[in-house]
Each structure stands twice: as C-alpha cells, then as structure tokens.
Amino acid sequence: MDELNKISSLNRMSPRLMVTQLISFGLIVCTALMIWKSLMIVSGSESPIVVVLSGSMLPAIARGDLLFLYQSEKEFTVGEITVFTFDSRSIPIVHRILETHETAQGTFNMLTKGDANPVHDRGLYQGRKWIGREHIMGRAFGYIPHLGKVTIWMNDSPMFKYVLIGTLGLFVIVNRE
C-alpha cells in the first residue's frame, strides 16, 4: 500500500520537481563513480574492492566477504593474499602466495594456492607454470565479512537486482527532501 502511495505521489509531481529529483539521482550516481575512481587512485589498483566468489580461501576468507586491495612495487612475500586474473578470465581469483621465483633475467614470478584447495593453482594458469606481477590486480589488506553477499545475490538472481535498483531509484525520485 505504501508503494502505491509513492507511485501516486510520483504522478502528482510537477515537471520541475521531477527534473530536480532526476538531477539529484544523477548526482548520486556521479558521486558513487567519483568515490570509486578516487579509491582506484589512492590504492593504485584497478579494482580496489572485490567480492570473494568462492570458498577456496576458507577459513581465512569466506564466500561473500568484501576485500580491500592495494597495489605497490614492493616484493611479494610467501603467505601474502593476492587477487589475480588473466585476460581470458573475467572473474578475479583470491589466493595466497605459496612460492616465489625469480628468473635469471630478473623477472619475478609466483605460485598461488587457495587455503581450502588441496593443490596449487597451476591448473588455473592456462599453461603457465607461474604468474607474474602483470596478472596481479592487488594485495589484500583488509576485509569486511559477508558484506559482498548482496552482490552475489544480485548476480545469482537478476530479478532481485532489478527490483533493488528500481526501488532505490524510486525512493530517490519520490523523496522530496
């Protein structure tokens, strides 16, 4: 019933108020994008926040946890949690560095493994024996448990995503404050 009242109030809005509300909605979207870009600049990572999509890092990190990443030029160490991806894989992988290796040419490589996985990740490396710095999206420095589950629900159920985004958009447009 409350939703019907909000929709009827949307019909009663003057065109000027409607434009003002749409501009407010646009400003909220632009602010979110500016915050994301600022996080990218500060962290040095193309993706400063990622959601863990699997349980391969249990018990340290669970599916649905939100990880904060940064990128730096310092050497990677065994035991450090990194997020990496390959050009042909759109989903980032969150795993711990198991072993590091430096070639005679000075190239630094590493081998990773999920804490809950029985073997290393060479099967994920698409024919490579090691991954390099160019594959690393970032190093984990903190996380918030379970906060990323909303993202997982939105990906698993597109209808949930559309209803949630539509409801939030409607609240912004209808709110007169």
PDB file of C-alpha atoms in Angstrom:
ATOM      1  CA  MET A   1       0.000   0.000   0.000  1.00  0.00           C
ATOM      2  CA  ASP A   2       2.843   2.364   0.848  1.00  0.00           C
ATOM      3  CA  GLU A   3       4.387   1.699  -2.588  1.00  0.00           C
ATOM      4  CA  LEU A   4       1.102   2.687  -4.273  1.00  0.00           C
ATOM      5  CA  ASN A   5       1.128   5.976  -2.353  1.00  0.00           C
ATOM      6  CA  LYS A   6       4.675   6.648  -3.551  1.00  0.00           C
ATOM      7  CA  ILE A   7       3.722   5.908  -7.157  1.00  0.00           C
ATOM      8  CA  SER A   8       0.649   8.144  -6.948  1.00  0.00           C
ATOM      9  CA  SER A   9       2.814  10.928  -5.474  1.00  0.00           C
ATOM     10  CA  LEU A  10       5.113  10.478  -8.474  1.00  0.00           C
ATOM     11  CA  ASN A  11       2.133  11.144 -10.752  1.00  0.00           C
ATOM     12  CA  ARG A  12       1.300  14.338  -8.833  1.00  0.00           C
ATOM     13  CA  MET A  13       4.820  15.779  -9.104  1.00  0.00           C
ATOM     14  CA  SER A  14       5.280  18.925 -11.133  1.00  0.00           C
ATOM     15  CA  PRO A  15       7.627  18.624 -14.115  1.00  0.00           C
ATOM     16  CA  ARG A  16      10.086  20.981 -12.425  1.00  0.00           C
ATOM     17  CA  LEU A  17      10.200  18.846  -9.255  1.00  0.00           C
ATOM     18  CA  MET A  18      10.565  15.700 -11.368  1.00  0.00           C
ATOM     19  CA  VAL A  19      13.591  17.188 -13.181  1.00  0.00           C
ATOM     20  CA  THR A  20      15.088  18.238  -9.828  1.00  0.00           C
ATOM     21  CA  GLN A  21      14.702  14.696  -8.481  1.00  0.00           C
ATOM     22  CA  LEU A  22      16.223  13.176 -11.627  1.00  0.00           C
ATOM     23  CA  ILE A  23      19.191  15.560 -11.338  1.00  0.00           C
ATOM     24  CA  SER A  24      19.588  14.510  -7.693  1.00  0.00           C
ATOM     25  CA  PHE A  25      19.587  10.873  -8.772  1.00  0.00           C
ATOM     26  CA  GLY A  26      22.237  11.654 -11.417  1.00  0.00           C
ATOM     27  CA  LEU A  27      24.377  13.412  -8.812  1.00  0.00           C
ATOM     28  CA  ILE A  28      24.203  10.361  -6.537  1.00  0.00           C
ATOM     29  CA  VAL A  29      25.382   8.127  -9.396  1.00  0.00           C
ATOM     30  CA  CYS A  30      28.190  10.563 -10.311  1.00  0.00           C
ATOM     31  CA  THR A  31      29.287  10.790  -6.668  1.00  0.00           C
ATOM     32  CA  ALA A  32      29.497   6.994  -6.441  1.00  0.00           C
ATOM     33  CA  LEU A  33      31.622   6.905  -9.602  1.00  0.00           C
ATOM     34  CA  MET A  34      33.915   9.641  -8.266  1.00  0.00           C
ATOM     35  CA  ILE A  35      34.383   7.755  -4.999  1.00  0.00           C
ATOM     36  CA  TRP A  36      35.247   4.580  -6.956  1.00  0.00           C
ATOM     37  CA  LYS A  37      37.773   6.439  -9.140  1.00  0.00           C
ATOM     38  CA  SER A  38      39.293   8.081  -6.049  1.00  0.00           C
ATOM     39  CA  LEU A  39      39.710   4.665  -4.424  1.00  0.00           C
ATOM     40  CA  MET A  40      41.430   3.455  -7.601  1.00  0.00           C
ATOM     41  CA  ILE A  41      43.888   6.339  -7.479  1.00  0.00           C
ATOM     42  CA  VAL A  42      44.623   6.020  -3.750  1.00  0.00           C
ATOM     43  CA  SER A  43      45.001   2.213  -3.800  1.00  0.00           C
ATOM     44  CA  GLY A  44      46.833   2.021  -7.125  1.00  0.00           C
ATOM     45  CA  SER A  45      44.617  -0.935  -8.029  1.00  0.00           C
ATOM     46  CA  GLU A  46      42.246  -1.183 -10.989  1.00  0.00           C
ATOM     47  CA  SER A  47      39.754  -2.785  -8.626  1.00  0.00           C
ATOM     48  CA  PRO A  48      40.244  -1.536  -5.054  1.00  0.00           C
ATOM     49  CA  ILE A  49      37.341  -3.598  -3.682  1.00  0.00           C
ATOM     50  CA  VAL A  50      36.419  -7.158  -4.696  1.00  0.00           C
ATOM     51  CA  VAL A  51      33.850  -9.661  -3.513  1.00  0.00           C
ATOM     52  CA  VAL A  52      35.116 -13.181  -2.794  1.00  0.00           C
ATOM     53  CA  LEU A  53      33.072 -15.508  -5.005  1.00  0.00           C
ATOM     54  CA  SER A  54      34.226 -18.928  -3.809  1.00  0.00           C
ATOM     55  CA  GLY A  55      35.132 -20.779  -0.631  1.00  0.00           C
ATOM     56  CA  SER A  56      38.669 -21.607  -1.739  1.00  0.00           C
ATOM     57  CA  MET A  57      40.212 -19.388   0.970  1.00  0.00           C
ATOM     58  CA  LEU A  58      38.286 -20.839   3.923  1.00  0.00           C
ATOM     59  CA  PRO A  59      38.711 -20.498   6.866  1.00  0.00           C
ATOM     60  CA  ALA A  60      40.568 -17.183   6.435  1.00  0.00           C
ATOM     61  CA  ILE A  61      38.177 -15.589   3.926  1.00  0.00           C
ATOM     62  CA  ALA A  62      34.649 -16.793   3.123  1.00  0.00           C
ATOM     63  CA  ARG A  63      32.437 -16.508   0.058  1.00  0.00           C
ATOM     64  CA  GLY A  64      30.714 -13.131   0.180  1.00  0.00           C
ATOM     65  CA  ASP A  65      33.426 -11.295   2.097  1.00  0.00           C
ATOM     66  CA  LEU A  66      34.449  -7.878   0.762  1.00  0.00           C
ATOM     67  CA  LEU A  67      38.226  -7.493   0.266  1.00  0.00           C
ATOM     68  CA  PHE A  68      40.132  -4.207   0.127  1.00  0.00           C
ATOM     69  CA  LEU A  69      43.113  -4.180  -2.239  1.00  0.00           C
ATOM     70  CA  TYR A  70      46.145  -2.022  -2.891  1.00  0.00           C
ATOM     71  CA  GLN A  71      48.944  -2.224  -5.422  1.00  0.00           C
ATOM     72  CA  SER A  72      52.586  -1.447  -4.736  1.00  0.00           C
ATOM     73  CA  GLU A  73      56.002  -2.110  -6.219  1.00  0.00           C
ATOM     74  CA  LYS A  74      57.396  -3.848  -3.126  1.00  0.00           C
ATOM     75  CA  GLU A  75      58.297  -7.523  -3.404  1.00  0.00           C
ATOM     76  CA  PHE A  76      55.598 -10.128  -2.906  1.00  0.00           C
ATOM     77  CA  THR A  77      56.098 -12.483   0.028  1.00  0.00           C
ATOM     78  CA  VAL A  78      55.068 -16.060   0.666  1.00  0.00           C
ATOM     79  CA  GLY A  79      51.811 -16.127   2.626  1.00  0.00           C
ATOM     80  CA  GLU A  80      50.510 -12.833   1.228  1.00  0.00           C
ATOM     81  CA  ILE A  81      46.939 -12.877  -0.121  1.00  0.00           C
ATOM     82  CA  THR A  82      46.684 -11.576  -3.679  1.00  0.00           C
ATOM     83  CA  VAL A  83      43.955 -11.162  -6.267  1.00  0.00           C
ATOM     84  CA  PHE A  84      44.898 -12.082  -9.817  1.00  0.00           C
ATOM     85  CA  THR A  85      43.255 -12.563 -13.187  1.00  0.00           C
ATOM     86  CA  PHE A  86      44.104 -13.381 -16.785  1.00  0.00           C
ATOM     87  CA  ASP A  87      42.928 -11.618 -19.938  1.00  0.00           C
ATOM     88  CA  SER A  88      40.666 -14.522 -20.891  1.00  0.00           C
ATOM     89  CA  ARG A  89      39.141 -14.768 -17.371  1.00  0.00           C
ATOM     90  CA  SER A  90      36.808 -12.056 -16.203  1.00  0.00           C
ATOM     91  CA  ILE A  91      36.462 -13.346 -12.640  1.00  0.00           C
ATOM     92  CA  PRO A  92      39.337 -12.450 -10.277  1.00  0.00           C
ATOM     93  CA  ILE A  93      40.881 -15.194  -8.136  1.00  0.00           C
ATOM     94  CA  VAL A  94      41.714 -14.579  -4.458  1.00  0.00           C
ATOM     95  CA  HIS A  95      44.538 -16.889  -3.296  1.00  0.00           C
ATOM     96  CA  ARG A  96      47.622 -16.928  -1.095  1.00  0.00           C
ATOM     97  CA  ILE A  97      51.198 -16.893  -2.453  1.00  0.00           C
ATOM     98  CA  LEU A  98      52.671 -20.334  -1.931  1.00  0.00           C
ATOM     99  CA  GLU A  99      56.071 -19.859  -3.565  1.00  0.00           C
ATOM    100  CA  THR A 100      58.071 -17.092  -5.290  1.00  0.00           C
ATOM    101  CA  HIS A 101      60.620 -17.450  -8.052  1.00  0.00           C
ATOM    102  CA  GLU A 102      62.993 -15.042  -9.785  1.00  0.00           C
ATOM    103  CA  THR A 103      64.325 -15.901 -13.235  1.00  0.00           C
ATOM    104  CA  ALA A 104      67.873 -15.295 -14.442  1.00  0.00           C
ATOM    105  CA  GLN A 105      66.536 -12.279 -16.372  1.00  0.00           C
ATOM    106  CA  GLY A 106      65.227 -10.772 -13.119  1.00  0.00           C
ATOM    107  CA  THR A 107      61.539 -11.499 -13.735  1.00  0.00           C
ATOM    108  CA  PHE A 108      59.645 -12.122 -10.517  1.00  0.00           C
ATOM    109  CA  ASN A 109      57.045 -14.907 -10.599  1.00  0.00           C
ATOM    110  CA  MET A 110      54.852 -16.620  -8.029  1.00  0.00           C
ATOM    111  CA  LEU A 111      52.785 -19.724  -7.420  1.00  0.00           C
ATOM    112  CA  THR A 112      49.484 -19.405  -5.547  1.00  0.00           C
ATOM    113  CA  LYS A 113      47.032 -21.699  -3.785  1.00  0.00           C
ATOM    114  CA  GLY A 114      43.667 -21.355  -2.096  1.00  0.00           C
ATOM    115  CA  ASP A 115      43.832 -22.232   1.611  1.00  0.00           C
ATOM    116  CA  ALA A 116      40.991 -24.758   1.237  1.00  0.00           C
ATOM    117  CA  ASN A 117      42.329 -26.253  -2.015  1.00  0.00           C
ATOM    118  CA  PRO A 118      44.391 -29.461  -1.880  1.00  0.00           C
ATOM    119  CA  VAL A 119      46.847 -28.421  -4.644  1.00  0.00           C
ATOM    120  CA  HIS A 120      48.480 -25.301  -6.088  1.00  0.00           C
ATOM    121  CA  ASP A 121      46.910 -23.193  -8.847  1.00  0.00           C
ATOM    122  CA  ARG A 122      48.975 -24.217 -11.891  1.00  0.00           C
ATOM    123  CA  GLY A 123      45.816 -25.734 -13.364  1.00  0.00           C
ATOM    124  CA  LEU A 124      44.281 -22.233 -13.409  1.00  0.00           C
ATOM    125  CA  TYR A 125      47.290 -20.573 -15.051  1.00  0.00           C
ATOM    126  CA  GLN A 126      46.311 -21.570 -18.633  1.00  0.00           C
ATOM    127  CA  GLY A 127      49.543 -23.401 -19.494  1.00  0.00           C
ATOM    128  CA  ARG A 128      51.847 -21.201 -17.414  1.00  0.00           C
ATOM    129  CA  LYS A 129      53.972 -22.511 -14.562  1.00  0.00           C
ATOM    130  CA  TRP A 130      53.984 -19.188 -12.709  1.00  0.00           C
ATOM    131  CA  ILE A 131      52.040 -15.939 -12.632  1.00  0.00           C
ATOM    132  CA  GLY A 132      53.768 -12.597 -12.881  1.00  0.00           C
ATOM    133  CA  ARG A 133      53.236  -9.135 -11.459  1.00  0.00           C
ATOM    134  CA  GLU A 134      51.205  -8.217 -14.569  1.00  0.00           C
ATOM    135  CA  HIS A 135      48.475 -10.671 -13.530  1.00  0.00           C
ATOM    136  CA  ILE A 136      48.072  -9.237 -10.023  1.00  0.00           C
ATOM    137  CA  MET A 137      45.102  -6.895  -9.503  1.00  0.00           C
ATOM    138  CA  GLY A 138      46.076  -6.149  -5.933  1.00  0.00           C
ATOM    139  CA  ARG A 139      47.170  -7.280  -2.495  1.00  0.00           C
ATOM    140  CA  ALA A 140      44.567  -7.783   0.226  1.00  0.00           C
ATOM    141  CA  PHE A 141      44.977  -5.572   3.274  1.00  0.00           C
ATOM    142  CA  GLY A 142      41.576  -5.882   4.927  1.00  0.00           C
ATOM    143  CA  TYR A 143      38.092  -7.280   4.588  1.00  0.00           C
ATOM    144  CA  ILE A 144      34.520  -6.954   5.811  1.00  0.00           C
ATOM    145  CA  PRO A 145      32.812 -10.316   6.376  1.00  0.00           C
ATOM    146  CA  HIS A 146      29.566 -11.060   4.494  1.00  0.00           C
ATOM    147  CA  LEU A 147      29.087  -7.561   3.050  1.00  0.00           C
ATOM    148  CA  GLY A 148      29.596  -8.780  -0.513  1.00  0.00           C
ATOM    149  CA  LYS A 149      26.732 -11.286  -0.316  1.00  0.00           C
ATOM    150  CA  VAL A 150      24.345  -8.664  -1.691  1.00  0.00           C
ATOM    151  CA  THR A 151      26.459  -8.561  -4.868  1.00  0.00           C
ATOM    152  CA  ILE A 152      26.380 -12.358  -5.109  1.00  0.00           C
ATOM    153  CA  TRP A 153      22.579 -12.372  -4.683  1.00  0.00           C
ATOM    154  CA  MET A 154      22.231  -9.721  -7.398  1.00  0.00           C
ATOM    155  CA  ASN A 155      24.359 -11.780  -9.806  1.00  0.00           C
ATOM    156  CA  ASP A 156      22.601 -15.045  -8.971  1.00  0.00           C
ATOM    157  CA  SER A 157      19.121 -13.526  -9.303  1.00  0.00           C
ATOM    158  CA  PRO A 158      18.863 -10.733 -11.896  1.00  0.00           C
ATOM    159  CA  MET A 159      15.251 -10.069 -10.884  1.00  0.00           C
ATOM    160  CA  PHE A 160      16.433  -9.253  -7.328  1.00  0.00           C
ATOM    161  CA  LYS A 161      18.941  -6.797  -8.836  1.00  0.00           C
ATOM    162  CA  TYR A 162      16.310  -5.026 -10.941  1.00  0.00           C
ATOM    163  CA  VAL A 163      13.840  -4.806  -8.050  1.00  0.00           C
ATOM    164  CA  LEU A 164      16.514  -3.473  -5.657  1.00  0.00           C
ATOM    165  CA  ILE A 165      17.870  -0.875  -8.096  1.00  0.00           C
ATOM    166  CA  GLY A 166      14.367   0.133  -9.166  1.00  0.00           C
ATOM    167  CA  THR A 167      13.211   0.539  -5.561  1.00  0.00           C
ATOM    168  CA  LEU A 168      16.265   2.622  -4.642  1.00  0.00           C
ATOM    169  CA  GLY A 169      15.787   4.779  -7.739  1.00  0.00           C
ATOM    170  CA  LEU A 170      12.114   5.254  -6.914  1.00  0.00           C
ATOM    171  CA  PHE A 171      12.975   6.317  -3.350  1.00  0.00           C
ATOM    172  CA  VAL A 172      15.424   8.914  -4.639  1.00  0.00           C
ATOM    173  CA  ILE A 173      12.968  10.300  -7.181  1.00  0.00           C
ATOM    174  CA  VAL A 174       9.948  10.347  -4.851  1.00  0.00           C
ATOM    175  CA  ASN A 175      11.782  11.727  -1.795  1.00  0.00           C
ATOM    176  CA  ARG A 176      11.127  15.464  -1.603  1.00  0.00           C
ATOM    177  CA  GLU A 177      13.787  16.390   0.929  1.00  0.00           C
TER     178      GLU A 177
END
